[in-house]
Short mmCIF file of C-alpha atoms and ligand atoms in Angstrom, two decimals:
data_model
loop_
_atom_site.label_atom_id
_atom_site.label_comp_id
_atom_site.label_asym_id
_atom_site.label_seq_id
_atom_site.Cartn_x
_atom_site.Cartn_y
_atom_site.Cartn_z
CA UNK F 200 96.00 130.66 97.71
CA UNK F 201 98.80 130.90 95.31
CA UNK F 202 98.10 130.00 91.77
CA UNK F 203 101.64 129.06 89.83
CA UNK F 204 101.53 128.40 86.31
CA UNK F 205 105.60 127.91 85.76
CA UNK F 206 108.03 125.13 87.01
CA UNK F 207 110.76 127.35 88.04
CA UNK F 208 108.19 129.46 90.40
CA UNK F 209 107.20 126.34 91.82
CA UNK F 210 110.37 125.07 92.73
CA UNK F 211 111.14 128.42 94.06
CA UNK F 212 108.16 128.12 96.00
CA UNK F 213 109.16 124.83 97.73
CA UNK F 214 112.91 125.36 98.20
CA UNK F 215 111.97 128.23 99.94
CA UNK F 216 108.73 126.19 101.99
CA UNK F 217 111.60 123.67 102.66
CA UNK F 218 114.11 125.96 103.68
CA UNK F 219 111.75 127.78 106.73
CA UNK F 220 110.84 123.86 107.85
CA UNK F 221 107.59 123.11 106.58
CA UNK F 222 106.42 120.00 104.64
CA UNK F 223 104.90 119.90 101.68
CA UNK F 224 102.45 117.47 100.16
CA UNK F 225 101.59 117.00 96.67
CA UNK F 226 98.08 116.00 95.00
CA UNK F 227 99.11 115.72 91.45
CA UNK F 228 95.80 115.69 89.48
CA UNK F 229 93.83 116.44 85.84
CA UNK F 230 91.46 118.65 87.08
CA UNK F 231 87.94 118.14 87.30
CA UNK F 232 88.02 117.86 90.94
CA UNK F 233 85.36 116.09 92.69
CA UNK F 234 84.82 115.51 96.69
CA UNK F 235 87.22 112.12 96.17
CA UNK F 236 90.16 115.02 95.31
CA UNK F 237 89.21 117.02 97.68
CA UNK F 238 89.55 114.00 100.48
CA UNK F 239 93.06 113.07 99.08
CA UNK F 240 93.50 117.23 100.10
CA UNK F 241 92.24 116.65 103.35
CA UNK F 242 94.67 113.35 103.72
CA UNK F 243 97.60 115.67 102.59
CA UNK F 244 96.26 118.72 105.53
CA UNK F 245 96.47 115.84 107.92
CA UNK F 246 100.19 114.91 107.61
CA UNK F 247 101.30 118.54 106.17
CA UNK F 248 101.54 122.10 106.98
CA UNK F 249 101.75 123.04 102.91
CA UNK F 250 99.24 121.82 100.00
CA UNK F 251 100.50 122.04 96.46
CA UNK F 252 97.47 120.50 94.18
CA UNK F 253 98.56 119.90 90.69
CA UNK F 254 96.11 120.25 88.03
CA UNK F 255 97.61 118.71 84.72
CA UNK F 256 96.06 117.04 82.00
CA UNK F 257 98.22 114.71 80.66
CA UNK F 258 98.22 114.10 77.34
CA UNK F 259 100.80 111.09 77.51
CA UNK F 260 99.37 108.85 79.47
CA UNK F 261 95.76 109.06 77.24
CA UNK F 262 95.82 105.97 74.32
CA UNK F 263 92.60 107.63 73.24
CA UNK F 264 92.81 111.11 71.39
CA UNK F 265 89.00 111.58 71.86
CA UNK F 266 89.32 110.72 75.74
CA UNK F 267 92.12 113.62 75.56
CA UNK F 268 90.01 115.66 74.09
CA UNK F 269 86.55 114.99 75.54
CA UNK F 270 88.45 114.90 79.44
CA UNK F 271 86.53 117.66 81.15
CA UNK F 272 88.14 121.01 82.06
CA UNK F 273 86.79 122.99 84.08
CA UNK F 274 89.82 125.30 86.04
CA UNK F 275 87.56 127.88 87.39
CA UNK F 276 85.66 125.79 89.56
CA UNK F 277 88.61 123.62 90.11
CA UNK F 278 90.30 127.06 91.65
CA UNK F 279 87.00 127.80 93.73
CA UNK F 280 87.62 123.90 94.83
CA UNK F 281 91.14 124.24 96.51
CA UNK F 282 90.25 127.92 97.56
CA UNK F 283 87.58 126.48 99.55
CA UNK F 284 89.26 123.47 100.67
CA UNK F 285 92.66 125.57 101.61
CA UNK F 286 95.06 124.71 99.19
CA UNK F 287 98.23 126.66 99.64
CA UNK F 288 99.28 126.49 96.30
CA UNK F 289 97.51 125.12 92.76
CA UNK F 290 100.48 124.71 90.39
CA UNK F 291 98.69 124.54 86.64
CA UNK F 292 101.57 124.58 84.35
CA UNK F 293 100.71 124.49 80.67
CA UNK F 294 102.34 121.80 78.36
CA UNK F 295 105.58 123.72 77.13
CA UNK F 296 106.54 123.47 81.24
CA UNK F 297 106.57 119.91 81.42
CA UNK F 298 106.85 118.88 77.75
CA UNK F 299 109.43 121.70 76.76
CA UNK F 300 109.85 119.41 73.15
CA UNK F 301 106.12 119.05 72.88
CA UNK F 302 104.43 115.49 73.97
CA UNK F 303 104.81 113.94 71.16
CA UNK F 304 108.51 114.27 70.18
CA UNK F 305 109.08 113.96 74.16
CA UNK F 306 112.36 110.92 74.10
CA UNK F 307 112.63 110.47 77.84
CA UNK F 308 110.63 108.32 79.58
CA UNK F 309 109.97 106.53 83.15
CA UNK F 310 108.76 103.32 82.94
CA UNK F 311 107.75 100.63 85.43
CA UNK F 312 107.95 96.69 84.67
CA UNK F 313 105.51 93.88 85.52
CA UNK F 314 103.06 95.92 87.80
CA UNK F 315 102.32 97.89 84.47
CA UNK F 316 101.27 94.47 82.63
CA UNK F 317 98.64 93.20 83.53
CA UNK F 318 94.83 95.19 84.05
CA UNK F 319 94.76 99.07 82.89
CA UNK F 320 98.02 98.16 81.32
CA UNK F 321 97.11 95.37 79.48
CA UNK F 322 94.17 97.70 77.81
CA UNK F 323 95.74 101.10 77.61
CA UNK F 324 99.40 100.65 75.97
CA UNK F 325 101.66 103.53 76.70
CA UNK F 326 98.71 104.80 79.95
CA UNK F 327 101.28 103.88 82.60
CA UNK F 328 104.44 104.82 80.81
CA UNK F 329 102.90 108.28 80.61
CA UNK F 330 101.34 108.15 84.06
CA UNK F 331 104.87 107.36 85.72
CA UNK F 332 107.01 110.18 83.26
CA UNK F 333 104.61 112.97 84.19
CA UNK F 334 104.31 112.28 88.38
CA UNK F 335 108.14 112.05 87.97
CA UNK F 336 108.17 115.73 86.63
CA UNK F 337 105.45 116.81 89.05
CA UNK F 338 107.49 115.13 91.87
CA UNK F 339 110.89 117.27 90.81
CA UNK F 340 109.62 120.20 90.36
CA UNK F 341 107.54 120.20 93.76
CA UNK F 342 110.06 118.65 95.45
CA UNK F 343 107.19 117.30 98.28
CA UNK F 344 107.33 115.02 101.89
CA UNK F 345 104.44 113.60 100.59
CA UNK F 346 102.19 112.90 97.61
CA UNK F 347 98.56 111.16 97.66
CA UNK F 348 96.96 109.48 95.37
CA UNK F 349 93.49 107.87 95.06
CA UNK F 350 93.21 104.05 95.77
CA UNK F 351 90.53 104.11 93.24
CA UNK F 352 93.23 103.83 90.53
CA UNK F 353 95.16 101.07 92.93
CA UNK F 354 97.31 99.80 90.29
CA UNK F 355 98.41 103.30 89.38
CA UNK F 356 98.74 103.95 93.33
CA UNK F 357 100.97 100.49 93.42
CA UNK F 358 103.02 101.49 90.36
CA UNK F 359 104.16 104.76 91.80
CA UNK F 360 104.87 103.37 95.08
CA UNK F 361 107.26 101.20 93.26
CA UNK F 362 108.56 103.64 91.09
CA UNK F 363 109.03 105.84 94.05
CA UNK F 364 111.53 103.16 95.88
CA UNK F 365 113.05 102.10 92.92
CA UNK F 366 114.64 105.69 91.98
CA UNK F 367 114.76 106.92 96.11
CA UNK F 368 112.84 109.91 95.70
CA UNK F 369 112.43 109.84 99.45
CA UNK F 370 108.72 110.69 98.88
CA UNK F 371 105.92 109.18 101.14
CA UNK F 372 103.18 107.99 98.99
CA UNK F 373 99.87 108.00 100.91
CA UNK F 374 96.78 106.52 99.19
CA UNK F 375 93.03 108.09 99.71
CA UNK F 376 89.92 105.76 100.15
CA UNK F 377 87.74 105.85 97.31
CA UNK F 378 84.64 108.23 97.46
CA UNK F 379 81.47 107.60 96.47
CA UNK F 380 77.91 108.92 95.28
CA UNK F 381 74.96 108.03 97.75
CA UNK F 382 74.12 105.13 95.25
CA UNK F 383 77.78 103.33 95.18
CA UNK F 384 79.11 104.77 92.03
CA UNK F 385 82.94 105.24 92.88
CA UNK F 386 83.73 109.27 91.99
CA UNK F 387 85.64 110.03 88.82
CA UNK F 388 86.18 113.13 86.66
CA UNK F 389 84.67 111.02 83.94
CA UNK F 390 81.19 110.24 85.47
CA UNK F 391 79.73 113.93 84.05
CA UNK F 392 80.27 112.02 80.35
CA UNK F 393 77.85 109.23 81.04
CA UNK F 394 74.45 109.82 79.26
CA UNK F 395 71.67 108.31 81.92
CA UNK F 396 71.52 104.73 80.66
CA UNK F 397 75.08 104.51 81.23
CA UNK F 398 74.90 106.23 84.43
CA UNK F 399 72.27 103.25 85.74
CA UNK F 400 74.19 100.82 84.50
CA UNK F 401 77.32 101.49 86.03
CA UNK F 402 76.13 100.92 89.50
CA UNK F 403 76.62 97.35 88.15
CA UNK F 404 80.11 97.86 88.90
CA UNK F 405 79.91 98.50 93.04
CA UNK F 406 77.31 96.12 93.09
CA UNK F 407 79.65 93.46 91.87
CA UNK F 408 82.43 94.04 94.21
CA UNK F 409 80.06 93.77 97.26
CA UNK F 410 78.40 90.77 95.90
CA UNK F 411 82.22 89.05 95.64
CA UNK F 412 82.48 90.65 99.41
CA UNK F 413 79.83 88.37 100.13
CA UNK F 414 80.60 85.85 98.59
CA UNK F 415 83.33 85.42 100.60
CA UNK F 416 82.01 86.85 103.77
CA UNK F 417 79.98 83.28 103.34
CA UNK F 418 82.68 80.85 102.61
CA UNK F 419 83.24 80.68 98.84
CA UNK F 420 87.30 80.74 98.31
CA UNK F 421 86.96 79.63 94.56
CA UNK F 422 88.80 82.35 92.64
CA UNK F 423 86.78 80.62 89.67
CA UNK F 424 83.34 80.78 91.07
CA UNK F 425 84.08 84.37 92.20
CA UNK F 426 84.73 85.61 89.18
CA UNK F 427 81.99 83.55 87.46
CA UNK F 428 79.66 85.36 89.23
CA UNK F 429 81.02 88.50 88.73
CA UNK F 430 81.40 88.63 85.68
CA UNK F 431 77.70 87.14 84.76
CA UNK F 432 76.19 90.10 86.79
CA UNK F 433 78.85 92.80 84.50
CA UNK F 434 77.33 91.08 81.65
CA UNK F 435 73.45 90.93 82.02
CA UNK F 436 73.12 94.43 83.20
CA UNK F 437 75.16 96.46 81.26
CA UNK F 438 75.40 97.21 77.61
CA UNK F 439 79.47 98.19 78.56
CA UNK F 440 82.68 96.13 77.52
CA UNK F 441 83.81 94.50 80.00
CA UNK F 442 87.60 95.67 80.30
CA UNK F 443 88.97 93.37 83.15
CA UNK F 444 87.13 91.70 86.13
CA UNK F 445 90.16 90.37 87.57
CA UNK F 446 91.07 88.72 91.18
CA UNK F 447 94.76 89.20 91.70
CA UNK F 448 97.52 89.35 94.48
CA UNK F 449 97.23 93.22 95.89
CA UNK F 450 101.11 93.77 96.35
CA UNK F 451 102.34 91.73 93.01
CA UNK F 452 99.33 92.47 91.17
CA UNK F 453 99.76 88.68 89.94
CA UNK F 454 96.52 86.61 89.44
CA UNK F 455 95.54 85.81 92.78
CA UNK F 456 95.60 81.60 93.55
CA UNK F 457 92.94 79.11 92.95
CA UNK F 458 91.88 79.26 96.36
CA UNK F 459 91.74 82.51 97.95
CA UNK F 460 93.84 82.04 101.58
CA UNK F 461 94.25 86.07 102.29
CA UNK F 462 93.13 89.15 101.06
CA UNK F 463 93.24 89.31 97.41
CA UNK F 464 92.11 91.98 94.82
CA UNK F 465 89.04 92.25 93.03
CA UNK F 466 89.24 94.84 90.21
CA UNK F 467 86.86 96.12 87.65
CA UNK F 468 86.75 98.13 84.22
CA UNK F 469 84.03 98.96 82.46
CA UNK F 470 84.31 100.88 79.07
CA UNK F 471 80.96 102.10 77.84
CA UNK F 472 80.49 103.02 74.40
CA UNK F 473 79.24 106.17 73.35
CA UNK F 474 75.81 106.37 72.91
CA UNK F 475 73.98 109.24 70.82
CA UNK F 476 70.79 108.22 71.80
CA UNK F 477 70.80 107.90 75.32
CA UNK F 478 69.65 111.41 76.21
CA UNK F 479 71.97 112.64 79.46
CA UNK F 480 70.50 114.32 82.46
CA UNK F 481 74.13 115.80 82.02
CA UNK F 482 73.61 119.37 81.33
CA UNK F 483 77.89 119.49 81.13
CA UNK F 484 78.71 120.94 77.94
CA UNK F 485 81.41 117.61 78.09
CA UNK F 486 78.87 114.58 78.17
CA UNK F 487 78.44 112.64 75.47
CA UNK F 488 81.24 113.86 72.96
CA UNK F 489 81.50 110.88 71.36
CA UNK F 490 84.57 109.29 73.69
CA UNK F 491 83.94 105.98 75.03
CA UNK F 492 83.68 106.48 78.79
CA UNK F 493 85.74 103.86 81.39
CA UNK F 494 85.08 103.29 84.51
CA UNK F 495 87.37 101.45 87.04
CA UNK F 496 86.67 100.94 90.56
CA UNK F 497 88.64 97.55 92.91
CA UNK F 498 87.86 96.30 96.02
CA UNK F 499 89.96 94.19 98.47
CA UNK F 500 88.64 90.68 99.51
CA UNK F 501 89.83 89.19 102.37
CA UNK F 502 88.76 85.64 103.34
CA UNK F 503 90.21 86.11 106.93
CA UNK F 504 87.86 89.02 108.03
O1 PAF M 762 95.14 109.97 88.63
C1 PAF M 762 95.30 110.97 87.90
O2 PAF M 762 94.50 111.90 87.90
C2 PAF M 762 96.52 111.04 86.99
O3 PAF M 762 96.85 109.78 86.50
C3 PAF M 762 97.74 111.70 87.65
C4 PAF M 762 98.26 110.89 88.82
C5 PAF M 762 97.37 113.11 88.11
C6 PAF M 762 98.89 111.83 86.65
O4 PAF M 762 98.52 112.61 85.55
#
């Protein structure tokens, strides 16, 4: 496995990768890498003959300083990771490659409309704007076939896909299901920071998408009712803000209609405060640094199954 640090390697890398025939695929991500990463590799193996995994954290598209700095980083087993899961290439650049102004006097920018509105966007000003600006210089200097992303962050997933036809990159997006732990908890990079308390109370979050599966699995097509109940569990059984608990159209991202007549999307965030007393089981030197910790997970609903 190849382990590139500058831009101009990298493209070197893939012109040449290009040139002798092969394709490429592209798993732009911050590191931290859990099995859900390492799935979204094994999506990319399946439709490539070349892995680039990008390992990035990206200050930009964090509206929290102490999320920045709290994100774990961990590149040494993240190398192990892709060397076990045969990665052809992990491209780590540092900031001055893809920032060459620094981030914060950076003046060019990609940004999406509408799809970036409503749910992460809505909470995190400036998260998509940064998420968009940095997969556009991950996508030029890779130059990939293909790029996958996790559906856990679906809006993310449906803002690239957009942002992907609207300037003709000529890039296939592929999306990777979500993974989970053995009790439901949809993976993230973030999960090491939750003290135990939090930990048990974010199952609150799966458990409220399948009861809204259910719900409709049984009949109920109020978009009110659904998110009644959903949003009653969220808020007896955690301590957590609720972010969002939204129902809305899965292409538009638009709230979904009264009545539910096709598959619509149910998506959750959770932001749990820190919490200095909850001792953590979490012997990871980044748990409980005194970021808040948010959790997103979605699920589609579809009254015609
Ligand atoms: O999903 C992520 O990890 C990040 O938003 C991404 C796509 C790698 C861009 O920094």
């Amino acid at each position: 496995m190849k382990i590139i640090e500058s831009r101009s390697e990298l493209q070197g890398w893939s012109d040449r990768q290009r040139a002798e025939g092969h394709r490429i695929a592209l798993v732009p991500t911050m590191g931290a890498l859990h099995a859900g990463h390492l799935s979204l590799v094994k999506t990319a193996r399946e439709r490539t003959d070349r892995v680039i995994v990008s390992i990035f954290v990206n200050p930009t598209q964090f509206n929290d300083p102490s999320d920045f700095e709290g994100y774990p980083r961990v590149m040494d087993d993240d190398l192990a990771a892709c060397r076990e899961a045969g990665v052809d290439v992990v491209w780590a650049p540092a900031a001055e490659e893809l920032y060459p102004q620094g981030a914060a006097s950076s003046a060019t920018w990609v940004d999406v409309e509408g799809l970036t509105d409503p749910l992460c966007g809505s909470n995190r000003p400036g998260h998509f704007r940064g998420v968009t600006t940095i997969v556009t210089k991950l996508f030029l200097a890779a130059r990939p076939h293909v790029a996958v992303f996790g559906e856990k962050d679906f809006q993310q997933l449906a803002v690239i896909r957009r942002m992907t036809v609207d300037l003709g990159f000529g890039i296939e997006i592929a999306g990777g299901q979500t993974v989970r732990e053995h009790d439901g908890l949809a993976l993230s990079s973030r999960n090491v920071r939750l003290g135990r308390n939090a930990r048990r109370q974010a199952l609150v979050i799966s458990r409220s998408l399948a009861l809204a599966e259910s719900m409709v699995a049984q009949g109920e097509r109020s978009h009110a009712a659904i998110l009644e109940v959903v949003r009653k569990q969220l808020d007896e059984a955690t301590q957590a803000s609720i972010d969002y608990a939204d129902l809305r159209d899965p292409e538009s991202l638009l709230p979904a209609p009264e009545s539910l007549d096709g598959p619509v999307l149910l998506a959750i965030a959770l932001q749990f405060e820190p919490d200095n007393t909850d001792n953590t089981d979490n012997t990871d030197e980044s748990a409980n640094v005194g970021a808040a910790v948010r959790l997103i997970d979605n699920r589609i609903l579809n009254p015609k199954e």
